[in-house]
Structure formats: structure tokens, C-alpha cells
Amino acid sequence: MIEFFNRLFGREPSSRTAKERLKLVLLSDHLSLAPDVVEALKHDLLEVISRYVEVDAANVDVSFEQREKQIAMLANIPILGMQKRPSPPPASTNGSSKRRKAAANGQAVPRRRRRKRQPLPPAPQPQLVQSLAQPT
Amino acid sequence: MINEVVQDEVPATGTVRRPRGRAIVVTSGKGGVGKTTTTANIGTALAVLGNTVVMVDADVGLRNLDIVLGLEARVRHHVLDVLEGKSTIEDALVSDKRVPKLRLLAAAQTREKDDVDTAAFRDLIGSLRDRFDFVLIDCPAGIEKGFVNAIAGADEAIVVCTPEVSAVRDADRVVGLLGDDRTVQLIVNRLRPALVRKGKMLSVEDVNDILHLPLLGVIAEAPDVIVSTNRGQPVALDPASEVGEAYRTIARRITGQDTAAPEIPREKTLFGKLFGGRS
């Protein structure tokens, strides 16, 4: 009955608000607690973008921002110019040293985040690069 | 006289070849959610079921397990005395007149958590596992040294969480720190079914939608717990108490004697019965 009135007046139960807030904050917590995952994401992101444009890798900034109802990933990637030819993606050397470091110091070992590496996508299509080069 | 009787219940070191006991840490991250009460009651209930149980208070500097159990006047030595060779394990174990198979190893009150060496504490838990069926470790709040020590020797963990955003967030953090190698189970503590029905409190389902842990049990908020703590009489010893029964059920689930899914407490009022406890 109370729920009915709440719905009537467009007010959601506080337990639902609590759950939604928790989901958001935990997503944010997990991202900030997994710097290796964020690094890997950044690495892969650059890898893909670099196939099409030349980026200023030293000044890349990837961050996460908690908003009212969602978490947004903000990537600021300075572009130096167009890529003349698509270059093959370099081999990944990203490893998780956080667990080993923590274990060596006798600290609590952070939980291993399951991360599956996707196989690298097929070679980029030259036509796509051309079409991107066209000013819109 | 009682002490002599009691001593027969728990075999001394090395006298009996037996399978290693289970070391279970009771933890939560957040303080004040009921870790100590949970440890005291589960330990008591396990001992009443016939298991030999030792409870270890890992909250060095803020020792409370002894007073919740009503054993505060019997503590002579503590964990650090044992670790520093000032006392034998036998001398430091406090027995409980009411529950012959139960022992308590109290924390040091005047020392700090940083005084405890993690490896030494892990070894102590290991040697207790050789003597007892269950070693229950009452973990301090926080995720610093005290937490690291408390979980070091445990291969199982019980995460206690109340249906509050802060407790759930901290529980999630602690689950991450417990790692993948430990069995982790959840107890939702201090649930208020009436508030859940009104949508004013996270339900057990809400909490576990976020934590995704096997549910060991649910304890409703009840005056029995406050009264029993005042008296130093674990509510698990009260045959008339519903919460006491909930703890006894949890103990049976831990030993595998009870395999039914944990019951979610319902409202007791007539209104609650008529309109159901779901929301």
C-alpha cells in the first residue's frame, strides 16, 4: 500500500536509491582499485586509435567520472596527425605485478580481477582510413 | 574441579592424531556490524553441537570477545603473551563453564595491532587447528595490519554485513582483499523485515545482488541480542530465542548438518502475516 502511494507520487523507495547508489560507487571503487586493468584498457585504446591517427601517447589522459546516474570514461587523446599507413599492433607486455608486490610485502593480496584478453582484431581496412581522412 | 572436567574435553597438543580443524575468520571491513557477536554465537553454537572450538580475538587493543562471552574475569593471558613466549597456549586458553568444548584466546588490550607478527599469528592459528575442530577468528574493523593478521591463517571467511550502503561497500572491499583462495560466505545481520517490506531498507536479495556471495544466514535485529550481550550470555544458548535458533542453524550449516537454504526472517506482527513480507 505504501509502495502504491510512493509510486503515485513518483517517489521511489529509499532502498532502491540505496541499491542504485551502491552499484555506481562499487563500479567506481573497482575501477580505482584495478589500475592494471585501467592501464590495459588505455593501452588497447591507444593501440586501436593509433591505427588510424598518430597520437601523442605521452599526453594521453584516461579517467573515470562518477555522474548522477552513471560512470563515464573520459579519454583525452591529443592527435598529432593522420597515420599514413596502418601499422600492426605491438605485442602486449602488460602484466599484473600488484598481487606479487603485495604478497612479497606480506600485505593482503588484492583479488585477482578476471580479465580475458580478446584476440587482436584483423588488420585494419585501408578504405576505412581513407574515408576517415575525408573532411566531413 | 570444573577446570579439570573441562580439560578432558580438549586434547592437549600432540596427544591425538586428528584431521586439521577449520580456521574461519569473521570479518566485515566496517565496524559495528556485529562481528564479535556473530563470532561469539557461532562459536558457542558449534561447541554446543559437540565440536571443539577455540575463538581467537584478533582485535588487539580493542578486545571485546571476552566481555561479549561473559568471560572477561577469567582472562589471564592473551595472544601476544603466547606469541612472545610469556605464556603457553594451554595457560592462555580460557574455558567456559557453560560450554565445555569452547575455549577463548583473548586479545591483548594494552598493545597495538602492529605489535603482532603476521607469520607468527598464522603459525599460532595453524597449531590451534591441530587441536580444535574449529578455530574462529574475530577480525578487527578496517583493512590494515589487524585485518591482514586475522585473515592470514584462515582458509574460510564469514563476511558479516548489515543492510546499509556503507556496510555493503566495505564488505565488497573486504571480499576483494580476501582473495580467490578462501571460501567466503555471507551473513546479513540486523535485518529489519518491516523496513524491508516498506522499501526503507535493503533486502537480503539487494545486498547479495551486489556482493554475490553464498548466503550462510540472516539474523534479524532483535532485543534478545542486546540483552544477552548485557549479561554476557550468548543468545545461541537461549533455547527460546529466535535469533539464538538462527545462530544454531548457521552452526549446523557450517558443519553440513543443515543443507536447506537460509531462512529470511519475516515480520512477526499479524499485519505482517496478513500482507506478507515481500516487497
CSV table of C-alpha atoms in Angstrom, one decimal:
chain,number,residue,atom,x,y,z
A,1,MET,CA,0.0,0.0,0.0
A,2,ILE,CA,2.8,2.3,0.9
A,3,GLU,CA,4.6,1.4,-2.3
A,4,PHE,CA,1.4,2.2,-4.2
A,5,PHE,CA,1.4,5.8,-2.7
A,6,ASN,CA,5.0,6.2,-3.3
A,7,ARG,CA,4.5,5.2,-6.9
A,8,LEU,CA,1.5,7.5,-7.1
A,9,PHE,CA,3.6,10.5,-6.0
A,10,GLY,CA,6.6,9.4,-8.1
A,11,ARG,CA,8.8,8.7,-5.1
A,12,GLU,CA,11.0,5.7,-5.3
A,13,PRO,CA,11.7,3.6,-2.1
A,14,SER,CA,14.9,4.6,-0.4
A,15,SER,CA,16.1,1.0,-0.6
A,16,ARG,CA,16.1,1.2,-4.3
A,17,THR,CA,18.0,4.5,-4.2
A,18,ALA,CA,20.5,2.8,-1.9
A,19,LYS,CA,21.0,-0.1,-4.3
A,20,GLU,CA,21.5,2.1,-7.3
A,21,ARG,CA,24.0,4.3,-5.5
A,22,LEU,CA,25.8,1.2,-4.3
A,23,LYS,CA,26.1,-0.2,-7.8
A,24,LEU,CA,27.6,3.0,-9.0
A,25,VAL,CA,30.0,3.6,-6.2
A,26,LEU,CA,31.3,0.0,-6.4
A,27,LEU,CA,31.9,0.2,-10.1
A,28,SER,CA,33.9,3.3,-9.4
A,29,ASP,CA,35.7,1.6,-6.5
A,30,HIS,CA,36.6,-1.4,-8.6
A,31,LEU,CA,38.0,0.8,-11.4
A,32,SER,CA,40.2,2.8,-9.0
A,33,LEU,CA,41.3,-0.4,-7.3
A,34,ALA,CA,42.3,-2.0,-10.5
A,35,PRO,CA,45.0,0.3,-12.0
A,36,ASP,CA,46.4,-2.5,-14.0
A,37,VAL,CA,43.0,-3.1,-15.7
A,38,VAL,CA,42.7,0.7,-16.5
A,39,GLU,CA,46.3,0.6,-17.8
A,40,ALA,CA,45.5,-2.3,-20.1
A,41,LEU,CA,42.4,-0.5,-21.3
A,42,LYS,CA,44.4,2.6,-22.0
A,43,HIS,CA,47.0,0.6,-23.9
A,44,ASP,CA,44.4,-1.2,-26.0
A,45,LEU,CA,42.5,2.0,-26.7
A,46,LEU,CA,45.7,3.7,-28.0
A,47,GLU,CA,46.5,0.7,-30.0
A,48,VAL,CA,43.2,0.9,-31.9
A,49,ILE,CA,43.3,4.6,-32.3
A,50,SER,CA,46.9,4.6,-33.5
A,51,ARG,CA,45.9,2.5,-36.5
A,52,TYR,CA,44.1,5.5,-37.9
A,53,VAL,CA,45.7,8.6,-36.4
A,54,GLU,CA,49.1,9.4,-34.9
A,55,VAL,CA,48.6,10.2,-31.2
A,56,ASP,CA,50.7,12.0,-28.6
A,57,ALA,CA,51.0,8.9,-26.3
A,58,ALA,CA,52.9,10.8,-23.6
A,59,ASN,CA,50.0,13.1,-23.0
A,60,VAL,CA,47.1,10.7,-23.0
A,61,ASP,CA,44.7,11.1,-20.1
A,62,VAL,CA,42.0,8.4,-19.4
A,63,SER,CA,39.9,8.9,-16.4
A,64,PHE,CA,36.5,7.9,-14.9
A,65,GLU,CA,34.0,10.3,-13.7
A,66,GLN,CA,31.1,9.4,-11.4
A,67,ARG,CA,27.9,11.2,-12.6
A,68,GLU,CA,24.4,11.3,-11.2
A,69,LYS,CA,23.2,8.1,-12.8
A,70,GLN,CA,26.3,6.6,-14.5
A,71,ILE,CA,30.1,6.3,-14.6
A,72,ALA,CA,31.6,7.9,-17.7
A,73,MET,CA,35.0,7.2,-19.1
A,74,LEU,CA,36.8,10.3,-20.3
A,75,ALA,CA,39.7,9.9,-22.7
A,76,ASN,CA,41.7,12.9,-23.8
A,77,ILE,CA,44.0,11.8,-26.6
A,78,PRO,CA,45.9,14.5,-28.4
A,79,ILE,CA,46.2,13.7,-32.2
A,80,LEU,CA,49.3,14.7,-34.0
A,81,GLY,CA,48.3,13.8,-37.5
A,82,MET,CA,46.9,11.2,-39.8
A,83,GLN,CA,48.5,7.8,-40.0
A,84,LYS,CA,49.9,7.4,-43.5
A,85,ARG,CA,49.8,3.6,-43.3
A,86,PRO,CA,48.1,1.4,-40.8
A,87,SER,CA,50.8,-0.1,-38.5
A,88,PRO,CA,50.5,-3.6,-37.0
A,89,PRO,CA,49.5,-3.6,-33.3
A,90,PRO,CA,52.5,-4.2,-31.0
A,91,ALA,CA,52.6,-7.3,-28.7
A,92,SER,CA,51.1,-6.7,-25.3
A,93,THR,CA,53.5,-6.7,-22.4
A,94,ASN,CA,51.1,-5.7,-19.7
A,95,GLY,CA,51.3,-7.9,-16.6
A,96,SER,CA,49.7,-7.6,-13.2
A,97,SER,CA,52.5,-7.0,-10.7
A,98,LYS,CA,50.2,-5.7,-8.0
A,99,ARG,CA,49.4,-9.1,-6.5
A,100,ARG,CA,53.0,-10.2,-6.4
A,101,LYS,CA,54.2,-7.0,-4.9
A,102,ALA,CA,51.5,-7.1,-2.2
A,103,ALA,CA,52.3,-10.8,-1.4
A,104,ALA,CA,56.0,-10.0,-1.1
A,105,ASN,CA,55.3,-7.3,1.4
A,106,GLY,CA,53.1,-9.6,3.5
A,107,GLN,CA,50.0,-7.4,2.8
A,108,ALA,CA,46.6,-8.6,1.9
A,109,VAL,CA,46.7,-9.7,-1.8
A,110,PRO,CA,44.1,-7.8,-3.9
A,111,ARG,CA,41.6,-10.0,-5.5
A,112,ARG,CA,42.5,-11.1,-9.0
A,113,ARG,CA,40.2,-9.5,-11.4
A,114,ARG,CA,39.3,-11.8,-14.1
A,115,ARG,CA,40.3,-10.3,-17.4
A,116,LYS,CA,40.0,-12.1,-20.7
A,117,ARG,CA,42.2,-10.8,-23.5
A,118,GLN,CA,40.3,-10.6,-26.7
A,119,PRO,CA,42.2,-11.8,-29.7
A,120,LEU,CA,43.5,-8.9,-31.7
A,121,PRO,CA,41.2,-7.8,-34.5
A,122,PRO,CA,42.0,-8.4,-38.1
A,123,ALA,CA,44.2,-5.9,-40.0
A,124,PRO,CA,42.5,-2.6,-40.5
A,125,GLN,CA,40.8,-1.8,-43.7
A,126,PRO,CA,42.6,0.8,-45.8
A,127,GLN,CA,39.3,2.1,-47.2
A,128,LEU,CA,38.2,3.0,-43.7
A,129,VAL,CA,41.3,5.1,-43.2
A,130,GLN,CA,40.7,6.9,-46.4
A,131,SER,CA,37.1,7.6,-45.6
A,132,LEU,CA,38.2,8.9,-42.2
A,133,ALA,CA,40.7,11.2,-43.9
A,134,GLN,CA,37.9,12.9,-45.8
A,135,PRO,CA,36.8,16.1,-44.1
A,136,THR,CA,33.2,15.9,-43.1
B,1,MET,CA,37.0,-29.0,39.7
B,2,ILE,CA,35.2,-27.7,36.6
B,3,ASN,CA,38.5,-26.9,35.1
B,4,GLU,CA,39.6,-30.5,35.3
B,5,VAL,CA,36.5,-31.7,33.7
B,6,VAL,CA,36.8,-29.1,31.0
B,7,GLN,CA,40.4,-30.0,30.3
B,8,ASP,CA,39.4,-33.5,29.4
B,9,GLU,CA,37.2,-32.3,26.6
B,10,VAL,CA,40.0,-30.8,24.5
B,11,PRO,CA,43.0,-33.0,23.9
B,12,ALA,CA,46.4,-31.5,24.7
B,13,THR,CA,48.9,-30.8,21.9
B,14,GLY,CA,50.1,-33.9,20.1
B,15,THR,CA,48.1,-36.4,22.1
B,16,VAL,CA,45.7,-37.3,19.4
B,17,ARG,CA,46.1,-37.7,15.6
B,18,ARG,CA,43.2,-36.0,14.0
B,19,PRO,CA,42.3,-34.1,10.8
B,20,ARG,CA,43.1,-30.4,10.9
B,21,GLY,CA,40.3,-28.2,12.1
B,22,ARG,CA,38.8,-25.4,10.1
B,23,ALA,CA,40.0,-21.9,10.5
B,24,ILE,CA,37.3,-19.4,9.9
B,25,VAL,CA,37.7,-15.6,10.1
B,26,VAL,CA,34.7,-13.4,10.8
B,27,THR,CA,35.2,-10.1,9.1
B,28,SER,CA,33.3,-7.1,7.7
B,29,GLY,CA,35.5,-4.1,7.0
B,30,LYS,CA,33.1,-1.7,8.6
B,31,GLY,CA,33.0,-1.6,12.4
B,32,GLY,CA,29.9,-2.1,14.5
B,33,VAL,CA,28.1,-4.5,12.2
B,34,GLY,CA,28.2,-7.4,14.7
B,35,LYS,CA,31.4,-9.3,14.0
B,36,THR,CA,32.1,-10.1,17.7
B,37,THR,CA,28.5,-11.0,18.5
B,38,THR,CA,28.5,-13.3,15.4
B,39,THR,CA,31.8,-14.9,16.4
B,40,ALA,CA,30.6,-15.5,19.9
B,41,ASN,CA,27.3,-17.0,18.9
B,42,ILE,CA,28.5,-19.2,16.1
B,43,GLY,CA,31.4,-20.4,18.2
B,44,THR,CA,29.1,-21.2,21.1
B,45,ALA,CA,26.6,-22.9,18.8
B,46,LEU,CA,29.3,-25.0,17.1
B,47,ALA,CA,30.6,-26.1,20.5
B,48,VAL,CA,27.1,-27.0,21.7
B,49,LEU,CA,26.8,-29.2,18.6
B,50,GLY,CA,29.7,-31.2,20.0
B,51,ASN,CA,32.7,-29.7,18.2
B,52,THR,CA,35.8,-28.5,19.9
B,53,VAL,CA,36.0,-24.8,19.3
B,54,VAL,CA,38.5,-22.0,20.0
B,55,MET,CA,37.7,-18.4,19.4
B,56,VAL,CA,40.6,-16.1,18.8
B,57,ASP,CA,40.2,-12.4,19.4
B,58,ALA,CA,42.4,-10.7,16.8
B,59,ASP,CA,41.2,-7.2,17.7
B,60,VAL,CA,44.4,-6.3,19.6
B,61,GLY,CA,44.0,-3.1,21.6
B,62,LEU,CA,40.2,-3.2,21.5
B,63,ARG,CA,39.4,-6.6,22.9
B,64,ASN,CA,35.7,-7.4,23.3
B,65,LEU,CA,35.1,-11.0,22.6
B,66,ASP,CA,35.8,-11.9,26.2
B,67,ILE,CA,33.1,-9.5,27.5
B,68,VAL,CA,30.5,-10.5,25.0
B,69,LEU,CA,31.0,-14.1,26.0
B,70,GLY,CA,30.9,-13.1,29.7
B,71,LEU,CA,34.5,-14.5,30.2
B,72,GLU,CA,36.2,-11.2,30.9
B,73,ALA,CA,37.0,-12.1,34.6
B,74,ARG,CA,38.7,-15.3,33.6
B,75,VAL,CA,41.3,-13.9,31.1
B,76,ARG,CA,44.8,-14.3,32.5
B,77,HIS,CA,46.9,-14.3,29.4
B,78,HIS,CA,46.4,-13.2,25.8
B,79,VAL,CA,47.5,-13.8,22.2
B,80,LEU,CA,50.6,-11.6,22.5
B,81,ASP,CA,51.7,-13.4,25.6
B,82,VAL,CA,51.6,-16.7,23.7
B,83,LEU,CA,53.3,-15.2,20.6
B,84,GLU,CA,56.1,-13.7,22.8
B,85,GLY,CA,56.6,-16.9,24.8
B,86,LYS,CA,55.3,-15.4,28.1
B,87,SER,CA,52.6,-18.0,28.3
B,88,THR,CA,51.9,-21.4,26.8
B,89,ILE,CA,48.8,-21.8,24.7
B,90,GLU,CA,47.3,-24.1,27.3
B,91,ASP,CA,47.6,-21.4,30.0
B,92,ALA,CA,46.2,-18.7,27.8
B,93,LEU,CA,43.1,-20.6,26.7
B,94,VAL,CA,40.0,-19.6,28.8
B,95,SER,CA,37.4,-22.2,29.3
B,96,ASP,CA,33.7,-21.7,29.5
B,97,LYS,CA,31.7,-23.4,32.3
B,98,ARG,CA,28.5,-23.3,30.3
B,99,VAL,CA,30.1,-24.9,27.2
B,100,PRO,CA,32.8,-27.4,27.9
B,101,LYS,CA,34.1,-27.7,24.4
B,102,LEU,CA,34.6,-24.0,24.0
B,103,ARG,CA,37.9,-22.0,24.5
B,104,LEU,CA,38.8,-18.4,24.2
B,105,LEU,CA,42.1,-16.9,23.3
B,106,ALA,CA,41.8,-13.2,24.3
B,107,ALA,CA,43.4,-10.3,22.6
B,108,ALA,CA,45.9,-8.0,24.3
B,109,GLN,CA,44.2,-4.9,25.5
B,110,THR,CA,47.2,-2.7,26.1
B,111,ARG,CA,49.1,-3.4,22.9
B,112,GLU,CA,48.7,-2.4,19.2
B,113,LYS,CA,47.9,-4.4,16.2
B,114,ASP,CA,51.3,-3.6,14.7
B,115,ASP,CA,52.9,-5.5,17.6
B,116,VAL,CA,51.6,-8.7,16.1
B,117,ASP,CA,53.8,-10.5,13.6
B,118,THR,CA,51.7,-11.8,10.7
B,119,ALA,CA,53.7,-15.0,10.2
B,120,ALA,CA,53.7,-15.8,13.9
B,121,PHE,CA,50.0,-15.3,14.1
B,122,ARG,CA,49.4,-17.5,11.1
B,123,ASP,CA,51.5,-20.2,12.8
B,124,LEU,CA,49.5,-19.9,16.0
B,125,ILE,CA,46.3,-20.4,14.1
B,126,GLY,CA,47.9,-23.4,12.4
B,127,SER,CA,48.8,-25.0,15.7
B,128,LEU,CA,45.3,-24.4,17.1
B,129,ARG,CA,43.9,-26.1,14.0
B,130,ASP,CA,45.8,-29.2,15.0
B,131,ARG,CA,43.9,-29.3,18.3
B,132,PHE,CA,40.4,-28.0,17.6
B,133,ASP,CA,37.7,-28.8,15.1
B,134,PHE,CA,37.1,-25.1,14.6
B,135,VAL,CA,39.2,-22.0,15.0
B,136,LEU,CA,37.1,-18.9,14.8
B,137,ILE,CA,38.9,-15.6,14.4
B,138,ASP,CA,37.2,-12.4,15.4
B,139,CYS,CA,38.7,-9.9,12.9
B,140,PRO,CA,39.0,-6.2,13.8
B,141,ALA,CA,37.4,-3.5,11.7
B,142,GLY,CA,39.4,-1.9,9.0
B,143,ILE,CA,41.7,-3.4,6.3
B,144,GLU,CA,45.1,-2.6,7.9
B,145,LYS,CA,47.6,-4.8,9.8
B,146,GLY,CA,45.0,-6.2,12.2
B,147,PHE,CA,42.9,-7.4,9.3
B,148,VAL,CA,45.9,-8.8,7.5
B,149,ASN,CA,46.9,-10.7,10.6
B,150,ALA,CA,43.4,-12.0,11.3
B,151,ILE,CA,42.9,-13.5,7.8
B,152,ALA,CA,46.5,-14.8,7.4
B,153,GLY,CA,45.8,-18.2,8.9
B,154,ALA,CA,42.2,-18.6,7.8
B,155,ASP,CA,41.1,-20.7,4.8
B,156,GLU,CA,37.5,-19.7,5.2
B,157,ALA,CA,35.8,-16.4,5.9
B,158,ILE,CA,32.4,-15.3,7.0
B,159,VAL,CA,31.6,-11.7,5.9
B,160,VAL,CA,29.1,-10.0,8.2
B,161,CYS,CA,27.2,-7.2,6.6
B,162,THR,CA,24.2,-5.1,7.7
B,163,PRO,CA,21.7,-3.9,5.1
B,164,GLU,CA,23.3,-0.4,4.8
B,165,VAL,CA,25.2,1.2,1.9
B,166,SER,CA,28.4,1.7,4.0
B,167,ALA,CA,28.5,-1.8,5.3
B,168,VAL,CA,27.9,-3.3,1.8
B,169,ARG,CA,30.6,-1.1,0.2
B,170,ASP,CA,33.1,-2.2,2.9
B,171,ALA,CA,32.1,-5.8,2.6
B,172,ASP,CA,32.8,-5.7,-1.1
B,173,ARG,CA,36.2,-4.2,-0.4
B,174,VAL,CA,37.0,-6.9,2.1
B,175,VAL,CA,35.8,-9.7,-0.2
B,176,GLY,CA,38.3,-8.3,-2.8
B,177,LEU,CA,41.1,-8.5,-0.2
B,178,LEU,CA,40.2,-12.0,1.0
B,179,GLY,CA,41.4,-13.3,-2.4
B,180,ASP,CA,40.3,-16.2,-4.5
B,181,ASP,CA,41.8,-18.9,-2.4
B,182,ARG,CA,39.4,-18.7,0.6
B,183,THR,CA,35.8,-19.9,0.9
B,184,VAL,CA,33.8,-16.8,1.6
B,185,GLN,CA,30.2,-16.8,2.9
B,186,LEU,CA,27.8,-14.0,3.8
B,187,ILE,CA,25.8,-13.3,7.0
B,188,VAL,CA,23.3,-10.5,6.7
B,189,ASN,CA,23.0,-9.1,10.2
B,190,ARG,CA,20.4,-6.8,11.8
B,191,LEU,CA,17.8,-7.2,9.1
B,192,ARG,CA,14.5,-5.4,9.9
B,193,PRO,CA,11.9,-7.2,7.9
B,194,ALA,CA,9.2,-4.5,8.4
B,195,LEU,CA,11.5,-1.8,7.0
B,196,VAL,CA,12.4,-4.1,4.0
B,197,ARG,CA,8.7,-4.5,3.2
B,198,LYS,CA,8.2,-0.8,3.3
B,199,GLY,CA,11.1,-0.3,0.9
B,200,LYS,CA,13.1,1.5,3.6
B,201,MET,CA,15.9,-1.0,4.0
B,202,LEU,CA,18.0,-3.0,1.5
B,203,SER,CA,16.7,-6.6,1.4
B,204,VAL,CA,18.9,-9.6,1.6
B,205,GLU,CA,18.4,-10.0,-2.1
B,206,ASP,CA,19.5,-6.4,-2.7
B,207,VAL,CA,22.7,-6.9,-0.6
B,208,ASN,CA,23.5,-10.1,-2.4
B,209,ASP,CA,22.8,-8.8,-5.9
B,210,ILE,CA,25.8,-6.6,-5.2
B,211,LEU,CA,28.1,-9.0,-3.2
B,212,HIS,CA,27.3,-12.2,-5.0
B,213,LEU,CA,28.3,-14.5,-2.0
B,214,PRO,CA,26.9,-17.8,-0.8
B,215,LEU,CA,24.4,-16.9,1.9
B,216,LEU,CA,25.2,-18.6,5.2
B,217,GLY,CA,22.4,-17.0,7.2
B,218,VAL,CA,20.3,-13.9,8.0
B,219,ILE,CA,20.0,-12.5,11.5
B,220,ALA,CA,17.1,-10.2,12.3
B,221,GLU,CA,17.6,-7.2,14.6
B,222,ALA,CA,16.3,-8.3,18.0
B,223,PRO,CA,16.3,-7.1,21.6
B,224,ASP,CA,17.5,-10.6,22.7
B,225,VAL,CA,20.9,-9.9,21.3
B,226,ILE,CA,21.3,-6.6,23.3
B,227,VAL,CA,20.1,-8.2,26.5
B,228,SER,CA,22.3,-11.3,26.1
B,229,THR,CA,25.3,-9.1,25.4
B,230,ASN,CA,24.5,-7.1,28.6
B,231,ARG,CA,24.5,-10.3,30.5
B,232,GLY,CA,27.5,-11.9,28.8
B,233,GLN,CA,25.3,-14.9,27.9
B,234,PRO,CA,25.5,-15.7,24.2
B,235,VAL,CA,22.0,-15.7,22.7
B,236,ALA,CA,22.8,-19.0,21.0
B,237,LEU,CA,22.4,-20.6,24.4
B,238,ASP,CA,18.9,-19.4,24.8
B,239,PRO,CA,16.6,-22.2,23.5
B,240,ALA,CA,13.6,-19.8,23.4
B,241,SER,CA,15.2,-17.1,21.3
B,242,GLU,CA,14.5,-17.0,17.6
B,243,VAL,CA,17.8,-15.2,16.9
B,244,GLY,CA,19.5,-17.9,19.0
B,245,GLU,CA,17.9,-20.5,16.8
B,246,ALA,CA,19.1,-18.6,13.7
B,247,TYR,CA,22.7,-18.8,15.0
B,248,ARG,CA,22.3,-22.5,15.8
B,249,THR,CA,21.1,-23.0,12.2
B,250,ILE,CA,24.1,-21.2,10.9
B,251,ALA,CA,26.3,-23.5,13.0
B,252,ARG,CA,24.6,-26.6,11.5
B,253,ARG,CA,25.1,-25.2,8.0
B,254,ILE,CA,28.8,-24.7,8.7
B,255,THR,CA,29.1,-28.3,9.8
B,256,GLY,CA,27.0,-29.5,6.9
B,257,GLN,CA,24.2,-30.9,9.2
B,258,ASP,CA,21.7,-28.4,7.7
B,259,THR,CA,21.6,-28.1,4.0
B,260,ALA,CA,18.4,-26.2,3.5
B,261,ALA,CA,18.6,-22.6,2.1
B,262,PRO,CA,18.9,-20.0,4.8
B,263,GLU,CA,15.6,-18.6,6.0
B,264,ILE,CA,14.9,-14.9,5.6
B,265,PRO,CA,13.3,-13.5,8.8
B,266,ARG,CA,9.8,-12.3,8.4
B,267,GLU,CA,7.7,-9.8,10.4
B,268,LYS,CA,6.1,-11.2,13.4
B,269,THR,CA,3.0,-9.0,13.6
B,270,LEU,CA,-0.4,-10.1,12.5
B,271,PHE,CA,-0.3,-7.3,9.9
B,272,GLY,CA,2.9,-8.7,8.5
B,273,LYS,CA,1.4,-12.2,8.4
B,274,LEU,CA,-1.7,-11.0,6.5
B,275,PHE,CA,0.1,-8.9,4.0
B,276,GLY,CA,3.3,-10.9,3.5
B,277,GLY,CA,6.8,-9.9,4.0
B,278,ARG,CA,7.8,-9.4,0.4
B,279,SER,CA,8.3,-6.1,-1.4
